[in-house]
Amino acid sequence: MKVLIVGGGGREHALAWKCGQSPRVTAVFVAPGNAGTALEPKISNVAIAADDVPALLAFAAREAIDLTIVGPEGPLVLGIVDRFSAAGLRCFGPSRAAARLEGSKAYTKEFLVRHGIPSAGHATFTRANFSADYVRAQRLPVVVKADGLAAGKGVVICETHEAALAACHGMLGGDFGAAGETIVVEEFLVGEEVSFIVIAHDQQVLPLATSQDHKRRDDGDLGPNTGGMGAYSPAPVVDAVLHQRIMREVIEPTLRGLRADGNPYTGFLYAGLMIAPDGTPNVLEFNCRFGDPETQPILMRLRSDLTTLCDAALDGRLDAVQALWDDRAALGVVMAAGGYPDAYRKGEPIEGLPAAALLPGKVFHAGTLAQGEQVVTNGGRVLCAVGLGVDIVAARAEAYDLVAAIHWNLVQYRRDIGHRAIARELSGESRP
Ligand code: AMP
């Protein structure tokens, strides 16, 4: 079979790499891919942008692609699955209507309240009904979010009311274009953040291995929010009891609610959760696709054939399949360009990739570009070095050995990925 992966980041490198391992798969195309996907056996890049749905459709039809897996949210929100389905092509992901769960935070908050799914208290505003008094009355810190997609930058955690009002005015004033015409002002939640990712088809659910990521740029979970600076799987905080609560209180009511609203869901469904001290799994956000960088460590542990799981979902047979996992832990460290998530340079030559390729573990590419033999940086998040080990401590050692082998001018990465899980391991709490 022939597979098309839409996207060009670390998540897409991992998806393509995993699909390429399937004996059923003869060829994997990645649109547009990166320098890493270009080097993998069976995999080739196609120079089509991830959100150029008409060109992707034409390519998939011409190449008779058997299965398309969509990495990023952009094309899903644009309705790529609806377009492919209408043309008789199998495309794994939610419809445009179901993808609103990620595309609009205001819609999602309303959905969560209506279906009794736990999340932070909130109010939604436009310029027409904005209330500075409401914002001033909120306990600090307070969280301000742009309604639409804002490339991971539309969430501001404000320590003062002045900062919150400035964030509201900035968003409503057009700082994020149409994405900020509506804003959500939300209660700040404390607890431990967990990513819970499932493969879903209507009411059928296949939970994937648990994971946790680090969103802040700097060690100690400090500094600005980013797309993610590292992740690991499993997440020891998700024990059997919490796993059950998340399924019962979040995933199942969400899929039921989507069906009741007339938008049954197929695809990866990612719940970003804040686990309150009393164990309540509060929903911070939904993503309608696999997480980046969670995909990289999760797929390092997946022993089943990913194309079989996606096919089972598309055929409504998800209840009949199981996902098999490597018992080992996986941990990925994102190597980013200096300055990220603000302005950063592209085009820096990356040294050490051939040496790293000889080490255990796997380096997934994200923002990279091949210039002849030389691979150069081409984005904010550049690589994700993933190690495997008997526990998170061992996986971390393998990942940082890869990191140590690689260098470029102004590279930055966190040195403490996995610190919460490692503290748990060292304190003797067993893995779930
Ligand atoms: P979101 O895109 O909504 O998940 O927000 C990005 C990040 O901001 C989350 O991963 C959290 O770290 C943080 N965040 C968002 N909403 C809240 C909240 N209500 N309370 C605390 N932290 C939050």
CSV table of C-alpha atoms and ligand atoms in Angstrom, one decimal:
chain,number,residue,atom,x,y,z
A,1,MET,CA,0.0,0.0,0.0
A,2,LYS,CA,1.0,3.6,-0.5
A,3,VAL,CA,0.8,6.1,2.3
A,4,LEU,CA,0.8,9.9,2.3
A,5,ILE,CA,1.7,11.9,5.4
A,6,VAL,CA,0.6,15.5,5.3
A,7,GLY,CA,3.0,17.9,7.1
A,8,GLY,CA,6.7,18.5,7.6
A,9,GLY,CA,7.6,18.5,11.3
A,10,GLY,CA,8.9,16.1,13.9
A,11,ARG,CA,5.5,14.5,14.3
A,12,GLU,CA,5.3,13.8,10.6
A,13,HIS,CA,8.8,12.4,10.5
A,14,ALA,CA,7.8,10.0,13.2
A,15,LEU,CA,4.5,9.1,11.5
A,16,ALA,CA,6.3,8.5,8.2
A,17,TRP,CA,9.1,6.5,9.8
A,18,LYS,CA,6.6,4.3,11.6
A,19,CYS,CA,4.4,3.7,8.5
A,20,GLY,CA,7.6,2.9,6.5
A,21,GLN,CA,8.3,0.0,8.9
A,22,SER,CA,5.1,-1.7,7.9
A,23,PRO,CA,5.6,-4.7,5.7
A,24,ARG,CA,2.3,-3.8,4.0
A,25,VAL,CA,3.7,-0.4,2.9
A,26,THR,CA,5.6,-0.1,-0.3
A,27,ALA,CA,6.0,3.7,-0.4
A,28,VAL,CA,5.5,6.7,2.0
A,29,PHE,CA,5.2,10.2,0.6
A,30,VAL,CA,5.5,13.2,2.9
A,31,ALA,CA,4.2,16.6,1.9
A,32,PRO,CA,6.3,18.6,2.3
A,33,GLY,CA,8.5,16.6,4.7
A,34,ASN,CA,12.0,17.7,5.8
A,35,ALA,CA,15.6,16.7,5.5
A,36,GLY,CA,15.1,13.8,7.8
A,37,THR,CA,12.1,12.2,6.0
A,38,ALA,CA,14.0,12.5,2.7
A,39,LEU,CA,16.7,10.2,4.1
A,40,GLU,CA,14.5,7.4,5.3
A,41,PRO,CA,14.1,4.1,3.3
A,42,LYS,CA,10.8,3.9,1.4
A,43,ILE,CA,10.1,7.6,2.1
A,44,SER,CA,10.1,10.5,-0.3
A,45,ASN,CA,9.2,14.1,0.0
A,46,VAL,CA,6.6,15.8,-2.2
A,47,ALA,CA,6.9,19.6,-2.6
A,48,ILE,CA,3.3,20.4,-1.7
A,49,ALA,CA,2.5,22.6,1.3
A,50,ALA,CA,0.5,21.0,4.1
A,51,ASP,CA,-2.5,23.3,3.7
A,52,ASP,CA,-2.6,23.2,-0.1
A,53,VAL,CA,-5.6,20.8,0.0
A,54,PRO,CA,-6.4,20.9,-3.8
A,55,ALA,CA,-2.8,20.0,-4.7
A,56,LEU,CA,-2.7,17.2,-2.0
A,57,LEU,CA,-6.0,15.8,-3.4
A,58,ALA,CA,-4.7,15.9,-7.0
A,59,PHE,CA,-1.4,14.1,-5.8
A,60,ALA,CA,-3.2,11.4,-3.8
A,61,ALA,CA,-5.6,10.7,-6.7
A,62,ARG,CA,-2.8,10.6,-9.3
A,63,GLU,CA,-0.6,8.3,-7.1
A,64,ALA,CA,-3.6,6.1,-6.0
A,65,ILE,CA,-2.7,6.7,-2.3
A,66,ASP,CA,-4.3,4.1,-0.1
A,67,LEU,CA,-4.1,5.9,3.2
A,68,THR,CA,-3.5,9.6,4.0
A,69,ILE,CA,-2.6,10.6,7.6
A,70,VAL,CA,-2.8,14.3,8.4
A,71,GLY,CA,-0.3,15.6,10.8
A,72,PRO,CA,-1.1,19.2,11.6
A,73,GLU,CA,-4.4,20.9,12.4
A,74,GLY,CA,-4.4,23.4,9.6
A,75,PRO,CA,-5.5,21.1,6.8
A,76,LEU,CA,-8.0,19.4,9.1
A,77,VAL,CA,-9.7,22.7,10.0
A,78,LEU,CA,-9.7,23.5,6.3
A,79,GLY,CA,-11.7,20.3,5.6
A,80,ILE,CA,-9.1,18.0,4.0
A,81,VAL,CA,-10.9,14.9,5.2
A,82,ASP,CA,-14.2,16.0,3.8
A,83,ARG,CA,-12.5,16.7,0.4
A,84,PHE,CA,-10.6,13.4,0.3
A,85,SER,CA,-13.7,11.4,1.3
A,86,ALA,CA,-15.8,13.1,-1.3
A,87,ALA,CA,-13.2,12.0,-3.9
A,88,GLY,CA,-13.3,8.4,-2.5
A,89,LEU,CA,-9.8,8.6,-0.9
A,90,ARG,CA,-9.1,7.3,2.6
A,91,CYS,CA,-7.9,10.1,4.8
A,92,PHE,CA,-7.4,9.6,8.6
A,93,GLY,CA,-8.5,12.5,10.7
A,94,PRO,CA,-11.7,14.4,11.8
A,95,SER,CA,-14.0,16.2,9.4
A,96,ARG,CA,-13.9,19.9,9.3
A,97,ALA,CA,-16.9,20.1,11.6
A,98,ALA,CA,-15.4,17.8,14.2
A,99,ALA,CA,-12.0,19.6,13.9
A,100,ARG,CA,-13.7,22.7,15.4
A,101,LEU,CA,-12.8,21.2,18.7
A,102,GLU,CA,-9.3,22.5,18.1
A,103,GLY,CA,-10.2,25.3,15.7
A,104,SER,CA,-12.3,27.3,18.1
A,105,LYS,CA,-11.6,27.6,21.8
A,106,ALA,CA,-14.9,29.4,22.4
A,107,TYR,CA,-16.8,26.6,20.8
A,108,THR,CA,-14.9,24.0,22.8
A,109,LYS,CA,-15.5,25.7,26.1
A,110,GLU,CA,-19.2,25.9,25.3
A,111,PHE,CA,-19.1,22.2,24.2
A,112,LEU,CA,-17.4,21.2,27.5
A,113,VAL,CA,-19.9,23.1,29.7
A,114,ARG,CA,-22.9,21.7,27.7
A,115,HIS,CA,-21.6,18.1,28.1
A,116,GLY,CA,-20.6,18.3,31.7
A,117,ILE,CA,-16.9,17.7,31.0
A,118,PRO,CA,-14.5,19.2,33.7
A,119,SER,CA,-12.5,22.4,32.7
A,120,ALA,CA,-11.6,25.8,34.0
A,121,GLY,CA,-14.3,28.4,34.6
A,122,HIS,CA,-14.4,30.9,31.7
A,123,ALA,CA,-16.1,33.8,29.9
A,124,THR,CA,-16.1,34.5,26.2
A,125,PHE,CA,-15.9,38.0,24.7
A,126,THR,CA,-15.9,39.9,21.4
A,127,ARG,CA,-15.2,43.6,21.1
A,128,ALA,CA,-18.9,44.2,21.2
A,129,ASN,CA,-19.4,42.7,24.7
A,130,PHE,CA,-15.9,42.9,26.3
A,131,SER,CA,-16.0,43.7,30.0
A,132,ALA,CA,-12.9,45.1,31.6
A,133,ASP,CA,-14.7,44.8,35.0
A,134,TYR,CA,-15.1,41.1,34.5
A,135,VAL,CA,-11.3,40.8,33.9
A,136,ARG,CA,-10.5,43.0,36.9
A,137,ALA,CA,-12.7,40.8,39.1
A,138,GLN,CA,-10.8,37.6,38.3
A,139,ARG,CA,-8.3,35.9,40.6
A,140,LEU,CA,-4.7,36.1,39.5
A,141,PRO,CA,-3.1,34.7,37.5
A,142,VAL,CA,-5.7,34.7,34.8
A,143,VAL,CA,-5.5,33.1,31.4
A,144,VAL,CA,-6.4,34.9,28.1
A,145,LYS,CA,-6.8,32.9,24.9
A,146,ALA,CA,-7.5,33.8,21.3
A,147,ASP,CA,-10.4,31.8,20.0
A,148,GLY,CA,-8.8,30.6,16.7
A,149,LEU,CA,-5.6,28.9,15.7
A,150,ALA,CA,-2.6,31.1,16.6
A,151,ALA,CA,0.4,28.7,16.1
A,152,GLY,CA,0.6,28.0,19.8
A,153,LYS,CA,1.0,31.6,20.7
A,154,GLY,CA,-2.7,32.5,21.5
A,155,VAL,CA,-2.5,31.7,25.2
A,156,VAL,CA,-1.2,34.3,27.7
A,157,ILE,CA,-1.0,33.6,31.4
A,158,CYS,CA,-1.3,37.0,33.1
A,159,GLU,CA,0.1,37.7,36.5
A,160,THR,CA,-1.5,41.2,36.8
A,161,HIS,CA,-4.9,42.6,35.7
A,162,GLU,CA,-3.1,45.2,33.6
A,163,ALA,CA,-1.3,42.5,31.7
A,164,ALA,CA,-4.6,40.6,31.3
A,165,LEU,CA,-6.4,43.7,30.0
A,166,ALA,CA,-3.4,44.4,27.6
A,167,ALA,CA,-3.6,40.8,26.3
A,168,CYS,CA,-7.4,41.1,25.8
A,169,HIS,CA,-7.1,44.4,24.0
A,170,GLY,CA,-4.2,43.2,21.9
A,171,MET,CA,-6.1,40.1,20.7
A,172,LEU,CA,-9.4,41.9,20.2
A,173,GLY,CA,-7.4,44.7,18.4
A,174,GLY,CA,-6.2,42.3,15.8
A,175,ASP,CA,-2.8,41.0,17.1
A,176,PHE,CA,-3.8,37.5,15.9
A,177,GLY,CA,-6.0,38.6,13.1
A,178,ALA,CA,-9.3,36.8,12.9
A,179,ALA,CA,-8.2,34.2,15.4
A,180,GLY,CA,-8.5,36.9,18.1
A,181,GLU,CA,-11.9,38.4,17.2
A,182,THR,CA,-13.3,36.3,20.0
A,183,ILE,CA,-11.4,35.6,23.2
A,184,VAL,CA,-11.7,33.3,26.2
A,185,VAL,CA,-10.8,34.6,29.7
A,186,GLU,CA,-10.2,31.6,31.8
A,187,GLU,CA,-9.5,30.6,35.4
A,188,PHE,CA,-5.9,29.5,36.0
A,189,LEU,CA,-5.7,25.8,37.0
A,190,VAL,CA,-3.0,24.3,39.1
A,191,GLY,CA,-1.9,20.7,38.9
A,192,GLU,CA,0.1,18.4,36.6
A,193,GLU,CA,-0.3,18.6,32.9
A,194,VAL,CA,-0.9,15.3,31.0
A,195,SER,CA,-1.4,14.6,27.3
A,196,PHE,CA,-4.0,11.9,26.7
A,197,ILE,CA,-4.2,10.8,23.1
A,198,VAL,CA,-6.5,8.2,21.6
A,199,ILE,CA,-7.5,6.9,18.2
A,200,ALA,CA,-11.2,7.4,17.9
A,201,HIS,CA,-14.0,6.4,15.5
A,202,ASP,CA,-17.3,7.6,16.7
A,203,GLN,CA,-17.9,5.8,20.0
A,204,GLN,CA,-15.0,3.4,19.5
A,205,VAL,CA,-11.7,4.3,21.3
A,206,LEU,CA,-8.2,3.0,21.3
A,207,PRO,CA,-6.2,4.8,23.9
A,208,LEU,CA,-2.5,5.3,23.0
A,209,ALA,CA,0.3,5.1,25.5
A,210,THR,CA,0.3,8.0,28.0
A,211,SER,CA,2.7,10.9,27.7
A,212,GLN,CA,3.7,14.2,29.1
A,213,ASP,CA,5.3,17.1,27.5
A,214,HIS,CA,7.1,20.3,28.5
A,215,LYS,CA,5.6,23.4,27.0
A,216,ARG,CA,7.8,26.1,28.6
A,217,ARG,CA,11.1,27.0,27.0
A,218,ASP,CA,13.4,26.9,30.0
A,219,ASP,CA,14.5,24.5,32.6
A,220,GLY,CA,12.3,24.2,35.6
A,221,ASP,CA,9.2,24.7,33.4
A,222,LEU,CA,9.9,28.5,33.2
A,223,GLY,CA,10.0,31.0,30.4
A,224,PRO,CA,7.6,31.4,27.5
A,225,ASN,CA,5.2,28.8,26.2
A,226,THR,CA,6.4,26.9,23.1
A,227,GLY,CA,5.1,24.2,20.8
A,228,GLY,CA,6.8,21.8,23.2
A,229,MET,CA,10.4,21.3,24.2
A,230,GLY,CA,10.4,17.6,25.0
A,231,ALA,CA,8.1,14.7,26.0
A,232,TYR,CA,8.1,11.2,27.4
A,233,SER,CA,6.0,8.1,27.6
A,234,PRO,CA,4.6,6.6,29.7
A,235,ALA,CA,3.5,9.4,32.1
A,236,PRO,CA,3.8,7.8,35.5
A,237,VAL,CA,1.2,10.2,36.9
A,238,VAL,CA,-1.5,8.4,34.9
A,239,ASP,CA,-2.0,5.3,37.0
A,240,ALA,CA,-4.9,2.9,36.3
A,241,VAL,CA,-7.4,4.9,38.4
A,242,LEU,CA,-6.6,8.2,36.6
A,243,HIS,CA,-6.6,6.4,33.2
A,244,GLN,CA,-10.2,5.2,34.0
A,245,ARG,CA,-11.3,8.7,35.1
A,246,ILE,CA,-9.9,10.3,32.0
A,247,MET,CA,-11.7,7.8,29.8
A,248,ARG,CA,-15.0,8.1,31.7
A,249,GLU,CA,-15.1,11.8,32.5
A,250,VAL,CA,-13.4,13.2,29.4
A,251,ILE,CA,-12.9,11.0,26.4
A,252,GLU,CA,-16.2,9.1,26.4
A,253,PRO,CA,-18.5,12.1,27.0
A,254,THR,CA,-16.5,14.1,24.4
A,255,LEU,CA,-17.1,11.4,21.7
A,256,ARG,CA,-20.7,11.0,22.8
A,257,GLY,CA,-21.2,14.8,22.7
A,258,LEU,CA,-19.7,15.1,19.2
A,259,ARG,CA,-22.0,12.4,17.9
A,260,ALA,CA,-25.0,14.0,19.7
A,261,ASP,CA,-24.0,17.3,18.0
A,262,GLY,CA,-24.0,15.6,14.6
A,263,ASN,CA,-20.2,15.6,14.2
A,264,PRO,CA,-19.0,12.1,14.9
A,265,TYR,CA,-15.2,12.0,15.3
A,266,THR,CA,-12.6,9.9,13.5
A,267,GLY,CA,-8.9,10.4,14.0
A,268,PHE,CA,-6.3,11.1,16.7
A,269,LEU,CA,-7.9,13.0,19.5
A,270,TYR,CA,-5.6,14.7,21.9
A,271,ALA,CA,-6.9,16.0,25.3
A,272,GLY,CA,-4.5,18.4,27.0
A,273,LEU,CA,-5.4,17.9,30.7
A,274,MET,CA,-4.5,19.6,34.0
A,275,ILE,CA,-4.8,17.0,36.7
A,276,ALA,CA,-6.1,18.8,39.8
A,277,PRO,CA,-4.7,17.8,43.2
A,278,ASP,CA,-8.0,15.9,43.9
A,279,GLY,CA,-7.5,13.9,40.6
A,280,THR,CA,-10.0,15.8,38.5
A,281,PRO,CA,-9.0,15.7,34.8
A,282,ASN,CA,-9.7,19.2,33.7
A,283,VAL,CA,-9.6,19.8,30.0
A,284,LEU,CA,-7.2,22.6,28.9
A,285,GLU,CA,-7.6,22.0,25.2
A,286,PHE,CA,-8.4,19.5,22.6
A,287,ASN,CA,-6.2,18.9,19.6
A,288,CYS,CA,-7.7,17.1,16.6
A,289,ARG,CA,-4.3,15.5,15.7
A,290,PHE,CA,-1.4,13.8,17.3
A,291,GLY,CA,0.8,15.9,19.5
A,292,ASP,CA,4.3,17.2,18.6
A,293,PRO,CA,6.6,16.2,20.3
A,294,GLU,CA,4.5,13.5,22.1
A,295,THR,CA,4.2,11.5,18.8
A,296,GLN,CA,8.0,10.9,18.7
A,297,PRO,CA,8.3,9.0,22.0
A,298,ILE,CA,4.9,7.4,21.7
A,299,LEU,CA,5.6,5.9,18.3
A,300,MET,CA,9.1,4.8,19.4
A,301,ARG,CA,7.1,2.5,21.8
A,302,LEU,CA,4.4,1.4,19.5
A,303,ARG,CA,5.0,-2.2,18.3
A,304,SER,CA,1.8,-2.5,16.3
A,305,ASP,CA,1.5,-1.5,12.7
A,306,LEU,CA,0.1,2.1,12.7
A,307,THR,CA,-1.4,1.7,9.2
A,308,THR,CA,-3.4,-1.2,10.5
A,309,LEU,CA,-4.7,0.8,13.5
A,310,CYS,CA,-5.7,3.7,11.2
A,311,ASP,CA,-7.4,1.4,8.7
A,312,ALA,CA,-9.3,-0.3,11.5
A,313,ALA,CA,-10.6,3.1,12.7
A,314,LEU,CA,-11.6,4.1,9.1
A,315,ASP,CA,-13.4,0.8,8.7
A,316,GLY,CA,-15.2,1.1,12.1
A,317,ARG,CA,-13.3,-2.0,13.5
A,318,LEU,CA,-11.4,-0.2,16.2
A,319,ASP,CA,-13.0,-2.4,18.8
A,320,ALA,CA,-11.4,-5.5,17.2
A,321,VAL,CA,-7.8,-4.3,17.3
A,322,GLN,CA,-5.2,-3.8,20.1
A,323,ALA,CA,-2.1,-1.6,20.3
A,324,LEU,CA,1.0,-3.4,21.5
A,325,TRP,CA,3.6,-1.4,23.3
A,326,ASP,CA,7.3,-1.7,24.1
A,327,ASP,CA,7.5,-1.9,27.9
A,328,ARG,CA,10.5,0.4,27.8
A,329,ALA,CA,10.1,4.2,28.4
A,330,ALA,CA,10.9,6.7,25.7
A,331,LEU,CA,12.0,10.3,26.1
A,332,GLY,CA,12.5,13.0,23.5
A,333,VAL,CA,14.5,16.2,23.8
A,334,VAL,CA,13.6,19.0,21.4
A,335,MET,CA,16.7,20.9,20.0
A,336,ALA,CA,15.6,24.4,19.0
A,337,ALA,CA,17.0,27.4,17.2
A,338,GLY,CA,18.4,30.1,19.6
A,339,GLY,CA,15.7,32.7,20.1
A,340,TYR,CA,12.8,30.3,19.6
A,341,PRO,CA,9.8,30.9,20.3
A,342,ASP,CA,10.6,34.5,19.3
A,343,ALA,CA,12.7,35.4,16.3
A,344,TYR,CA,15.4,33.0,15.3
A,345,ARG,CA,17.8,32.4,12.5
A,346,LYS,CA,17.5,29.7,9.8
A,347,GLY,CA,20.2,28.2,7.7
A,348,GLU,CA,22.7,27.3,10.4
A,349,PRO,CA,24.6,24.1,9.4
A,350,ILE,CA,23.9,21.2,11.7
A,351,GLU,CA,27.0,19.2,12.8
A,352,GLY,CA,27.1,15.6,14.1
A,353,LEU,CA,24.0,14.0,12.5
A,354,PRO,CA,26.0,11.1,11.0
A,355,ALA,CA,27.7,10.4,14.4
A,356,ALA,CA,24.3,10.5,16.2
A,357,ALA,CA,22.9,8.1,13.6
A,358,LEU,CA,25.3,5.5,14.9
A,359,LEU,CA,24.1,5.8,18.5
A,360,PRO,CA,21.1,4.0,20.0
A,361,GLY,CA,17.8,5.9,19.9
A,362,LYS,CA,16.4,8.0,17.0
A,363,VAL,CA,16.8,11.6,15.9
A,364,PHE,CA,13.6,12.9,14.3
A,365,HIS,CA,13.8,16.0,12.2
A,366,ALA,CA,11.4,19.0,12.3
A,367,GLY,CA,12.7,22.3,10.9
A,368,THR,CA,15.5,21.0,8.8
A,369,LEU,CA,16.5,21.5,5.1
A,370,ALA,CA,19.0,19.6,3.0
A,371,GLN,CA,21.5,21.8,1.1
A,372,GLY,CA,23.4,19.3,-0.9
A,373,GLU,CA,25.1,17.0,1.6
A,374,GLN,CA,24.7,19.6,4.4
A,375,VAL,CA,21.6,19.7,6.6
A,376,VAL,CA,20.8,23.2,7.9
A,377,THR,CA,18.2,24.6,10.4
A,378,ASN,CA,15.0,25.7,8.8
A,379,GLY,CA,12.6,26.3,11.7
A,380,GLY,CA,12.2,27.0,15.4
A,381,ARG,CA,12.0,23.4,16.6
A,382,VAL,CA,14.8,21.7,14.6
A,383,LEU,CA,15.2,18.1,15.9
A,384,CYS,CA,13.8,15.8,18.5
A,385,ALA,CA,16.3,13.3,20.0
A,386,VAL,CA,14.5,10.3,21.4
A,387,GLY,CA,16.0,7.6,23.7
A,388,LEU,CA,14.6,4.4,25.0
A,389,GLY,CA,15.4,2.7,28.3
A,390,VAL,CA,14.1,0.5,31.0
A,391,ASP,CA,12.8,3.6,32.8
A,392,ILE,CA,12.6,7.3,32.2
A,393,VAL,CA,16.1,7.8,33.7
A,394,ALA,CA,17.6,5.4,31.2
A,395,ALA,CA,15.6,6.8,28.3
A,396,ARG,CA,16.8,10.3,29.3
A,397,ALA,CA,20.5,9.2,29.3
A,398,GLU,CA,20.1,7.8,25.8
A,399,ALA,CA,18.3,10.9,24.5
A,400,TYR,CA,20.9,13.3,25.9
A,401,ASP,CA,23.8,11.2,24.4
A,402,LEU,CA,22.2,11.9,21.0
A,403,VAL,CA,21.9,15.6,21.9
A,404,ALA,CA,25.5,15.8,22.9
A,405,ALA,CA,26.6,14.4,19.5
A,406,ILE,CA,24.8,17.2,17.6
A,407,HIS,CA,25.6,20.9,17.4
A,408,TRP,CA,24.9,24.1,15.6
A,409,ASN,CA,25.4,27.8,16.2
A,410,LEU,CA,23.0,29.0,19.0
A,411,VAL,CA,21.3,25.7,19.5
A,412,GLN,CA,19.1,25.6,22.6
A,413,TYR,CA,17.4,22.7,24.5
A,414,ARG,CA,16.2,22.0,28.0
A,415,ARG,CA,18.4,19.9,30.2
A,416,ASP,CA,15.6,18.6,32.5
A,417,ILE,CA,13.1,16.9,30.2
A,418,GLY,CA,11.3,14.3,32.3
A,419,HIS,CA,12.1,15.8,35.7
A,420,ARG,CA,8.7,15.2,37.2
A,421,ALA,CA,8.6,11.5,36.1
A,422,ILE,CA,12.2,11.0,37.3
A,423,ALA,CA,11.4,12.5,40.7
A,424,ARG,CA,8.5,10.0,40.9
A,425,GLU,CA,10.8,7.2,39.8
A,426,LEU,CA,13.5,8.1,42.3
A,427,SER,CA,11.0,8.5,45.1
A,428,GLY,CA,10.1,4.8,44.5
A,429,GLU,CA,6.6,5.3,43.0
A,430,SER,CA,6.1,2.4,40.6
A,431,ARG,CA,5.2,2.8,37.0
A,432,PRO,CA,1.6,2.1,36.0
B,1,AMP,P1,-3.7,25.5,25.5
B,1,AMP,O1,-3.3,25.8,24.0
B,1,AMP,O2,-5.1,26.0,25.8
B,1,AMP,O3,-3.5,24.1,25.9
B,1,AMP,O4,-2.7,26.3,26.4
B,1,AMP,C1,-1.3,26.2,26.3
B,1,AMP,C2,-0.7,26.0,27.6
B,1,AMP,O5,-1.0,27.1,28.5
B,1,AMP,C3,-1.2,24.7,28.3
B,1,AMP,O6,-0.5,23.6,27.9
B,1,AMP,C4,-0.9,25.1,29.8
B,1,AMP,O7,0.4,24.9,30.1
B,1,AMP,C5,-1.2,26.6,29.8
B,1,AMP,N1,-2.6,26.8,30.2
B,1,AMP,C6,-3.7,27.0,29.3
B,1,AMP,N2,-4.8,27.1,30.0
B,1,AMP,C7,-4.5,27.1,31.3
B,1,AMP,C8,-5.3,27.3,32.5
B,1,AMP,N3,-6.6,27.5,32.5
B,1,AMP,N4,-4.6,27.2,33.7
B,1,AMP,C9,-3.3,26.9,33.7
B,1,AMP,N5,-2.5,26.8,32.6
B,1,AMP,C10,-3.1,26.9,31.4
